[in-house]
Amino acid sequence: MEAIKETHFKFPGQTGFYSGKVRDVYYFGDLMAMVATDRISAFDVILPRAIPDKGRVLNQIAAFNLQATKDLVPNWVVSTPDQNVTIGFRCEPFKVEMVIRGYLAGHAAREYKAGKRLLCGVPLPEGLKENDKLPQPIITPTTKASVGHDEDISRDEILRRGIVSREDYAVLEDYTRKLFQRGTELAAARGLILVDTKYEFGKHNGQIYLIDEVHTPDSSRYFYADGYAQRQQAGEAQKQLSKEFVRQWLIENGFQGKDGQTVPQMTDEVVANISGRYKELYEKVRGEGLPPVDYQHISQRIEQKIIDSINSANLETKKN
Ligand SMILES: Nc1ncnc2c1ncn2[C@@H]1O[C@H](COP(=O)(O)OP(=O)(O)O)[C@@H](O)[C@H]1O
Ligand SMILES: [Mg+2]
C-alpha cells in the first residue's frame, strides 16, 4: 500500500508553496492548487506515518460538499481535477475558524463537564449530558493560530480586537448557520447526524468566500442517526464517524498533544485500521464505494493534472 506523504513539485508559474499539517498548497498568483496528502494530524501534531487513501477520501468528501452548498455560499473551488487535488481562488483567510455545534460533544462536552456554562460567550443551559442535542446550534469560534493551538474566542472579543470587522462577521455567522443547516440535511439523507463542524472563510476581490474543506471527517464530527436516541437514553457512548477514534487511540497510548509527550509508534495494523475507517467514512458519507486509483506514477499524474488545470483556469480568466 502506498501513501502520499509529501510532495515537492516545482511548477512553471508557481509563486509560492505552503505545507500545512495535511495539505500541500501551491500558489499561482490569484489561484492555488491544494494537494490532499495522506498525512494525518491529531491534537495539532502530524503523526509519524501517513494513511493510505486518506487524502483522496478527504478531498472528495470536501469537493462533494462544496458543490452541494455553492448555491448558499460562494466558495473557492474552480475544479477538482484529481482525487487528491482541488484548484481554486487563493483568498485572504480570516483569522478565525467558525466552529458550529448542534450537540454537546468533544471539546464543548469536556468544558461543560468541568463546570463551564459559557462557551465562547454563548450561555449553555443546565442539565445537559455529553452528546445531547443543544436547544439550537451555537457558534463557538476559535482563533486561527499560525503556531500552536487554536483557542476559543467570543464574538465580542473578535470584534474588540478587530480580527474581523463587524460587517464581515455578521456575514460569516449567517453563512455558518446556513451551511450547517444544509450539512445537517445532507447528513440526514445518509442516516447521519452532523454533530459539529468548522468552516473557514476568506476574501478574494473584496468578496467573502468559503475556503478549505467542508463537512469532512477531519473538520466535522458525525454520529449514526440510527439508535442515537436509545444510546443517549441508556447513557451509552455514541457511534462516531470522525477522527475521534484516532484521538482515542493516542490517548490510550499516553499522548494528548501536551509538551514533552511523545507520539506512540504506529504499527502496520494501526495504519491499516485507520485507512479502513476513512474508506468506511467515504462510503457512508457519499453513499458509494471509493473509486479505485492507480498508484503507479501517482506523483507524475498529480503534477500533470495541476499543470493542465492551472493553464485552463488562467485561460478562462483571460477570456472573461
Ligand atoms: N482558498 C484558500 N485560500 C487561501 N488559503 C486557503 C484556502 N483554502 C484553504 N486554505 C488554507 O490552506 C491550508 C490547508 O492546509 P492544512 O493542511 O489544513 O494546513 P494547516 O496546518 O494550516 O491547517 C490551511 O491553512 C487553510 O487555511
Ligand atoms: Mg487545516
Short mmCIF file of N, CA and C and ligand atoms in Angstrom, two decimals, residues 20-23 97 144 198 200 212-213, ligand 2:
data_model
loop_
_atom_site.label_atom_id
_atom_site.label_comp_id
_atom_site.label_asym_id
_atom_site.label_seq_id
_atom_site.Cartn_x
_atom_site.Cartn_y
_atom_site.Cartn_z
N GLY A 20 0.92 22.50 4.83
CA GLY A 20 0.12 22.50 6.06
C GLY A 20 0.28 21.18 6.78
N LYS A 21 -0.48 20.99 7.82
CA LYS A 21 -0.40 19.72 8.54
C LYS A 21 -0.82 18.58 7.62
N VAL A 22 -1.82 18.83 6.79
CA VAL A 22 -2.38 17.75 5.97
C VAL A 22 -2.27 18.01 4.47
N ARG A 23 -2.45 19.27 4.07
CA ARG A 23 -2.46 19.59 2.65
C ARG A 23 -1.19 20.34 2.22
N GLU A 97 -11.65 30.49 12.97
CA GLU A 97 -12.33 29.31 12.44
C GLU A 97 -13.74 29.34 13.01
N LYS A 144 -7.28 31.38 14.73
CA LYS A 144 -6.53 30.54 13.81
C LYS A 144 -5.07 30.88 14.03
N LYS A 198 -16.44 22.84 11.44
CA LYS A 198 -15.86 24.20 11.39
C LYS A 198 -15.70 24.63 9.94
N GLU A 200 -13.97 27.71 7.32
CA GLU A 200 -13.02 28.81 7.18
C GLU A 200 -13.49 29.67 6.02
N ASP A 212 -11.14 26.21 2.09
CA ASP A 212 -10.73 24.99 2.78
C ASP A 212 -11.69 23.82 2.54
N GLU A 213 -11.70 22.86 3.45
CA GLU A 213 -12.52 21.65 3.31
C GLU A 213 -13.85 21.85 4.03
MG MG B 2 -6.28 22.84 8.46
#
